[in-house]
Amino acid sequence: MCEELGFEKLLGEEGFFARLLGRAPSGAGRDLLYGPDLPVVLLTGGPGMGKGRLLRAVRDRFAAKVPVIHLDCASPVYADRADPEPDARSAATEALVEVARRLCTWQGTGGSFAFPRLFAGLAVIATGVAEGTPEAVATEAERYEDLPQKQRLRGLGAGDFWRGVLRGTIRNLLTTLGQALDPYSAAVSNALLDALFESLAPRGRAELGRIYGAYPGAAGQPRIGLRILAADFRAGGEAREVAESFLFRALREDLEAAYAAPIGWLRRVGRPGLLLDHAESPLGEQLLRAVLTDRRGGQRDRVVIVGTARRPDGGAFLHGGLPPDEVTPPAEYRPADGAPPAWSRRTDEAADRAPLADGVLLLRMPLLTGDQLRRETVRRQQRAEPEGGTNRRRIDAAVARLSGGRPHTVVRLAEAAAAFRMPPDANDRDILDAPLRLPGDGTLERPVADVLLRELILDQLPVRLPTEHHAHWLDLLTHLSVAHDTECADVLLRHHQQGHLHHLTAHHVSRLLTDTGWPSCERHFIGDFGLRQLLVHRLYGLRPDGAAWYADHHLLRDHYARRAEGEAGGQGGGGSGGGVPGDGAPDRGGPGDGVPGGGASRGRAPHYRDPGDGTPGEGAFRSLTAHRMNHHLVSGGVDDVVSHLAATLPGRPREWCAELLEIAQAPYPGGADARRDRAQGLVPVDGPPLRRTVDQLLHAVWLCEERTRPTGKETARTLAKLLDLLSIMDFEGAGLLSRTATDWSGLAENEQPLLRCTCTEQLRRRR
């Protein structure tokens, strides 16, 4: 994978990160962006958007010129290192030690760094070791002996400042006092503090006084502050988080001191950087919360903090528990917009109570442009193209639609399709079966769909997904790929969680999808088009002959049939049958123009109603009938749907067109696809002219609305022809279909959806 695919402008000599860090990849200096009050930069985007890839690219491009440390906050290694001494270490302290140790050996301009302030706090919490003896405490404290001072003192500057905090000092003093100390008593802690302070030069003692005298409850007394810090750490919970956050502050203070001292001012360039990958994890969120809280409170340092965030708002913790409609969005930067925006923190009297989001700049991870996508696909083609490059263009279009410009998906699909031949009249989902061989797998090849599902879903489970649901998360999402709204989703979830002690509701799943960075859509519960196609593809292959697919659609069809019967019975009447059991609900869709909009979000239950003012009602569908027919269409009920449409067209052409689009916005099941032939009248169909024409039109619209194959001029001509035929037939309102013929054919010719929603709009922007 090309590390810089889509990131060239961000990583260039004059790019965003060169200005943020103050130095270009070549080593040339750059005017600093922002400061001295720096925002925390969060790269926002869901799975496959390249957040981790960008952080690694920043590290690789800049780490030789400025001290840049990459930290994977989701790595289990930090918790594993802390496990042997849980009262003296934690995942957070081990991560901070990792950062400090890497900087202790940095060999760039200005040389390595020392961390005496951080060391003091770590040494004191070392008194929590399980054994508690002076020997055990000394052994634990010596884990950090490479942190407090540079290996080579230079007679002046920072070395002298902390002279005496040398190898063996703490062990020597504790050993001397050890005969008189009672293990597990405060005497061990007191002896360690004495050893620490007595070994320092006066300015070192004064500096520790400034730092740890500011610890909550210390009242300016550093020894008290260090004791409270150790006690908070041992207490666990929120108290431990306070101690860990303060240690992170001490680390940043050490870095700031290295730059602000006279020798540092002369020798160091740019700004140091800390790159927090998987910062949505508990450790990452804790580190972000710590630095944002400190900076909101007035603490200033020049450390560039760049983290990742799956949610588009940066994370719920940034907004202080406010409901979404009351949240003020953080400042944001979209690379396609050009220069980074100006940024400043609010300065009014309420600034110290502002949400943490006030200290954040969101960098929206860029989708690949159409040109970038085509270049990446062409670059991976292995075989000679036939004259005209028909196969390449077809693959380009399929990769664009299935990926939506998501960089990781583009690369995987392009790799798999490199030697793939699209079958004639193929559905885009055909390339999901193309074999892919990953590095390290030897000769093993797997369908690219399986690889993507592993990488985008199983390897990136929602952070807050309860452990008991990990094993069947992918299966639940697979079944939810056919849901439109929360009602649909809850029907499927109740069915597929039967026998489980713990159940997820549609609201839970919707929240987890949002937390993971997947977008929502008002007409599809799985709101990302590419993810939905992956899941639909898996659903059809879950059981032989698409049995799981048909079972889910039948379940939903029957649910809405019962609902329609209930409403019809409650109103004392029924509507047209259309040959489907339970088809008795009156159609209550409002008048439309053939391209209705609006609807409920993923997290809101649908409401079937006619507002009476010419605007569409809320919900993914205008009526229970349309919703039921949608599921019936894709589960073997094509002829029934045609009968329903033919019976309900006369007298209501505008409302009928809106219903037709809603019914036809459905994925096509696997197997042979005869829709194009049927749309063109090449498949014999019985019935009067109206019914035959409606049959053809339904299949033409279905081709347009599925969005997984090209439409173009041929389909546009078919739409126009069929609607024009209907417009001259002898039924009330037929003439109104002439305008629809013009509108729909124009959209189809330009590969635009007839019924727009959030996810199809995303496809339109990628063209």
PDB file of N, CA and C in Angstrom, residues 604-650:
ATOM      1  N   ARG A 604     -33.927   6.620  14.585  1.00  0.00           N
ATOM      2  CA  ARG A 604     -35.286   7.026  14.899  1.00  0.00           C
ATOM      3  C   ARG A 604     -36.278   6.075  14.244  1.00  0.00           C
ATOM      4  N   ALA A 605     -37.278   5.691  14.967  1.00  0.00           N
ATOM      5  CA  ALA A 605     -38.299   4.796  14.423  1.00  0.00           C
ATOM      6  C   ALA A 605     -39.111   5.521  13.366  1.00  0.00           C
ATOM      7  N   PRO A 606     -39.604   4.791  12.338  1.00  0.00           N
ATOM      8  CA  PRO A 606     -40.331   5.449  11.260  1.00  0.00           C
ATOM      9  C   PRO A 606     -41.747   5.831  11.670  1.00  0.00           C
ATOM     10  N   HIS A 607     -42.280   6.834  11.026  1.00  0.00           N
ATOM     11  CA  HIS A 607     -43.675   7.245  11.203  1.00  0.00           C
ATOM     12  C   HIS A 607     -44.302   7.280   9.812  1.00  0.00           C
ATOM     13  N   TYR A 608     -45.357   6.503   9.613  1.00  0.00           N
ATOM     14  CA  TYR A 608     -46.015   6.442   8.316  1.00  0.00           C
ATOM     15  C   TYR A 608     -47.193   7.402   8.357  1.00  0.00           C
ATOM     16  N   ARG A 609     -47.090   8.480   7.614  1.00  0.00           N
ATOM     17  CA  ARG A 609     -48.157   9.472   7.693  1.00  0.00           C
ATOM     18  C   ARG A 609     -48.147  10.332   6.440  1.00  0.00           C
ATOM     19  N   ASP A 610     -49.248  10.958   6.196  1.00  0.00           N
ATOM     20  CA  ASP A 610     -49.369  11.946   5.127  1.00  0.00           C
ATOM     21  C   ASP A 610     -49.462  13.316   5.782  1.00  0.00           C
ATOM     22  N   PRO A 611     -48.424  14.164   5.639  1.00  0.00           N
ATOM     23  CA  PRO A 611     -48.481  15.462   6.293  1.00  0.00           C
ATOM     24  C   PRO A 611     -49.536  16.388   5.713  1.00  0.00           C
ATOM     25  N   GLY A 612     -49.993  16.080   4.505  1.00  0.00           N
ATOM     26  CA  GLY A 612     -51.079  16.858   3.944  1.00  0.00           C
ATOM     27  C   GLY A 612     -50.678  18.177   3.331  1.00  0.00           C
ATOM     28  N   ASP A 613     -49.371  18.441   3.234  1.00  0.00           N
ATOM     29  CA  ASP A 613     -48.958  19.727   2.679  1.00  0.00           C
ATOM     30  C   ASP A 613     -48.092  19.573   1.445  1.00  0.00           C
ATOM     31  N   GLY A 614     -48.135  18.363   0.856  1.00  0.00           N
ATOM     32  CA  GLY A 614     -47.353  18.155  -0.354  1.00  0.00           C
ATOM     33  C   GLY A 614     -45.922  17.735  -0.106  1.00  0.00           C
ATOM     34  N   THR A 615     -45.528  17.551   1.145  1.00  0.00           N
ATOM     35  CA  THR A 615     -44.164  17.134   1.458  1.00  0.00           C
ATOM     36  C   THR A 615     -44.171  15.694   1.918  1.00  0.00           C
ATOM     37  N   PRO A 616     -43.051  14.993   1.742  1.00  0.00           N
ATOM     38  CA  PRO A 616     -43.011  13.600   2.178  1.00  0.00           C
ATOM     39  C   PRO A 616     -43.141  13.485   3.683  1.00  0.00           C
ATOM     40  N   GLY A 617     -43.699  12.360   4.148  1.00  0.00           N
ATOM     41  CA  GLY A 617     -43.752  12.104   5.575  1.00  0.00           C
ATOM     42  C   GLY A 617     -42.410  11.628   6.091  1.00  0.00           C
ATOM     43  N   GLU A 618     -42.286  11.555   7.414  1.00  0.00           N
ATOM     44  CA  GLU A 618     -41.056  11.060   8.005  1.00  0.00           C
ATOM     45  C   GLU A 618     -40.966   9.554   7.825  1.00  0.00           C
ATOM     46  N   GLY A 619     -39.744   9.024   7.873  1.00  0.00           N
ATOM     47  CA  GLY A 619     -39.542   7.599   7.771  1.00  0.00           C
ATOM     48  C   GLY A 619     -38.903   7.219   6.457  1.00  0.00           C
ATOM     49  N   ALA A 620     -38.370   5.978   6.400  1.00  0.00           N
ATOM     50  CA  ALA A 620     -37.721   5.511   5.184  1.00  0.00           C
ATOM     51  C   ALA A 620     -38.732   5.261   4.069  1.00  0.00           C
ATOM     52  N   PHE A 621     -39.999   5.063   4.430  1.00  0.00           N
ATOM     53  CA  PHE A 621     -41.049   4.804   3.447  1.00  0.00           C
ATOM     54  C   PHE A 621     -42.260   5.671   3.756  1.00  0.00           C
ATOM     55  N   ARG A 622     -43.042   5.914   2.732  1.00  0.00           N
ATOM     56  CA  ARG A 622     -44.248   6.717   2.906  1.00  0.00           C
ATOM     57  C   ARG A 622     -45.406   5.892   3.436  1.00  0.00           C
ATOM     58  N   SER A 623     -45.342   4.587   3.303  1.00  0.00           N
ATOM     59  CA  SER A 623     -46.462   3.756   3.728  1.00  0.00           C
ATOM     60  C   SER A 623     -45.971   2.376   4.121  1.00  0.00           C
ATOM     61  N   LEU A 624     -46.762   1.701   4.930  1.00  0.00           N
ATOM     62  CA  LEU A 624     -46.473   0.311   5.260  1.00  0.00           C
ATOM     63  C   LEU A 624     -46.480  -0.562   4.013  1.00  0.00           C
ATOM     64  N   THR A 625     -47.361  -0.232   3.089  1.00  0.00           N
ATOM     65  CA  THR A 625     -47.452  -1.017   1.859  1.00  0.00           C
ATOM     66  C   THR A 625     -46.144  -0.968   1.091  1.00  0.00           C
ATOM     67  N   ALA A 626     -45.568   0.232   0.913  1.00  0.00           N
ATOM     68  CA  ALA A 626     -44.314   0.360   0.177  1.00  0.00           C
ATOM     69  C   ALA A 626     -43.186  -0.381   0.887  1.00  0.00           C
ATOM     70  N   HIS A 627     -43.178  -0.277   2.214  1.00  0.00           N
ATOM     71  CA  HIS A 627     -42.119  -0.948   2.964  1.00  0.00           C
ATOM     72  C   HIS A 627     -42.219  -2.463   2.790  1.00  0.00           C
ATOM     73  N   ARG A 628     -43.433  -2.972   2.894  1.00  0.00           N
ATOM     74  CA  ARG A 628     -43.622  -4.414   2.738  1.00  0.00           C
ATOM     75  C   ARG A 628     -43.287  -4.869   1.330  1.00  0.00           C
ATOM     76  N   MET A 629     -43.718  -4.087   0.337  1.00  0.00           N
ATOM     77  CA  MET A 629     -43.456  -4.459  -1.050  1.00  0.00           C
ATOM     78  C   MET A 629     -41.965  -4.454  -1.369  1.00  0.00           C
ATOM     79  N   ASN A 630     -41.214  -3.572  -0.737  1.00  0.00           N
ATOM     80  CA  ASN A 630     -39.772  -3.540  -0.947  1.00  0.00           C
ATOM     81  C   ASN A 630     -39.157  -4.884  -0.584  1.00  0.00           C
ATOM     82  N   HIS A 631     -39.521  -5.421   0.564  1.00  0.00           N
ATOM     83  CA  HIS A 631     -38.954  -6.702   0.984  1.00  0.00           C
ATOM     84  C   HIS A 631     -39.528  -7.860   0.170  1.00  0.00           C
ATOM     85  N   HIS A 632     -40.761  -7.727  -0.261  1.00  0.00           N
ATOM     86  CA  HIS A 632     -41.364  -8.781  -1.086  1.00  0.00           C
ATOM     87  C   HIS A 632     -40.704  -8.835  -2.456  1.00  0.00           C
ATOM     88  N   LEU A 633     -40.344  -7.683  -2.998  1.00  0.00           N
ATOM     89  CA  LEU A 633     -39.718  -7.609  -4.321  1.00  0.00           C
ATOM     90  C   LEU A 633     -38.441  -8.437  -4.372  1.00  0.00           C
ATOM     91  N   VAL A 634     -37.615  -8.359  -3.334  1.00  0.00           N
ATOM     92  CA  VAL A 634     -36.300  -8.997  -3.368  1.00  0.00           C
ATOM     93  C   VAL A 634     -36.318 -10.379  -2.751  1.00  0.00           C
ATOM     94  N   SER A 635     -37.500 -10.900  -2.452  1.00  0.00           N
ATOM     95  CA  SER A 635     -37.572 -12.243  -1.868  1.00  0.00           C
ATOM     96  C   SER A 635     -38.545 -13.125  -2.633  1.00  0.00           C
ATOM     97  N   GLY A 636     -38.639 -12.888  -3.951  1.00  0.00           N
ATOM     98  CA  GLY A 636     -39.424 -13.773  -4.800  1.00  0.00           C
ATOM     99  C   GLY A 636     -40.805 -13.286  -5.159  1.00  0.00           C
ATOM    100  N   GLY A 637     -41.163 -12.056  -4.769  1.00  0.00           N
ATOM    101  CA  GLY A 637     -42.520 -11.591  -5.011  1.00  0.00           C
ATOM    102  C   GLY A 637     -42.644 -10.586  -6.132  1.00  0.00           C
ATOM    103  N   VAL A 638     -41.793 -10.681  -7.158  1.00  0.00           N
ATOM    104  CA  VAL A 638     -41.793  -9.684  -8.230  1.00  0.00           C
ATOM    105  C   VAL A 638     -43.171  -9.563  -8.874  1.00  0.00           C
ATOM    106  N   ASP A 639     -43.781 -10.669  -9.218  1.00  0.00           N
ATOM    107  CA  ASP A 639     -45.069 -10.616  -9.913  1.00  0.00           C
ATOM    108  C   ASP A 639     -46.147  -9.978  -9.040  1.00  0.00           C
ATOM    109  N   ASP A 640     -46.123 -10.266  -7.733  1.00  0.00           N
ATOM    110  CA  ASP A 640     -47.085  -9.639  -6.828  1.00  0.00           C
ATOM    111  C   ASP A 640     -46.889  -8.131  -6.780  1.00  0.00           C
ATOM    112  N   VAL A 641     -45.635  -7.692  -6.750  1.00  0.00           N
ATOM    113  CA  VAL A 641     -45.352  -6.259  -6.696  1.00  0.00           C
ATOM    114  C   VAL A 641     -45.821  -5.593  -7.983  1.00  0.00           C
ATOM    115  N   VAL A 642     -45.584  -6.229  -9.115  1.00  0.00           N
ATOM    116  CA  VAL A 642     -46.049  -5.666 -10.391  1.00  0.00           C
ATOM    117  C   VAL A 642     -47.568  -5.536 -10.381  1.00  0.00           C
ATOM    118  N   SER A 643     -48.260  -6.543  -9.896  1.00  0.00           N
ATOM    119  CA  SER A 643     -49.726  -6.483  -9.838  1.00  0.00           C
ATOM    120  C   SER A 643     -50.190  -5.327  -8.958  1.00  0.00           C
ATOM    121  N   HIS A 644     -49.539  -5.156  -7.813  1.00  0.00           N
ATOM    122  CA  HIS A 644     -49.887  -4.048  -6.923  1.00  0.00           C
ATOM    123  C   HIS A 644     -49.669  -2.698  -7.610  1.00  0.00           C
ATOM    124  N   LEU A 645     -48.537  -2.537  -8.274  1.00  0.00           N
ATOM    125  CA  LEU A 645     -48.231  -1.256  -8.920  1.00  0.00           C
ATOM    126  C   LEU A 645     -49.194  -0.984 -10.075  1.00  0.00           C
ATOM    127  N   ALA A 646     -49.497  -2.003 -10.850  1.00  0.00           N
ATOM    128  CA  ALA A 646     -50.413  -1.799 -11.978  1.00  0.00           C
ATOM    129  C   ALA A 646     -51.805  -1.426 -11.486  1.00  0.00           C
ATOM    130  N   ALA A 647     -52.204  -1.994 -10.340  1.00  0.00           N
ATOM    131  CA  ALA A 647     -53.549  -1.723  -9.826  1.00  0.00           C
ATOM    132  C   ALA A 647     -53.662  -0.353  -9.185  1.00  0.00           C
ATOM    133  N   THR A 648     -52.556   0.200  -8.687  1.00  0.00           N
ATOM    134  CA  THR A 648     -52.629   1.451  -7.920  1.00  0.00           C
ATOM    135  C   THR A 648     -52.161   2.670  -8.699  1.00  0.00           C
ATOM    136  N   LEU A 649     -51.761   2.508  -9.958  1.00  0.00           N
ATOM    137  CA  LEU A 649     -51.302   3.664 -10.740  1.00  0.00           C
ATOM    138  C   LEU A 649     -52.414   4.617 -11.157  1.00  0.00           C
ATOM    139  N   PRO A 650     -53.510   4.145 -11.736  1.00  0.00           N
ATOM    140  CA  PRO A 650     -54.517   5.095 -12.247  1.00  0.00           C
ATOM    141  C   PRO A 650     -54.994   6.069 -11.176  1.00  0.00           C
TER     142      PRO A 650
END
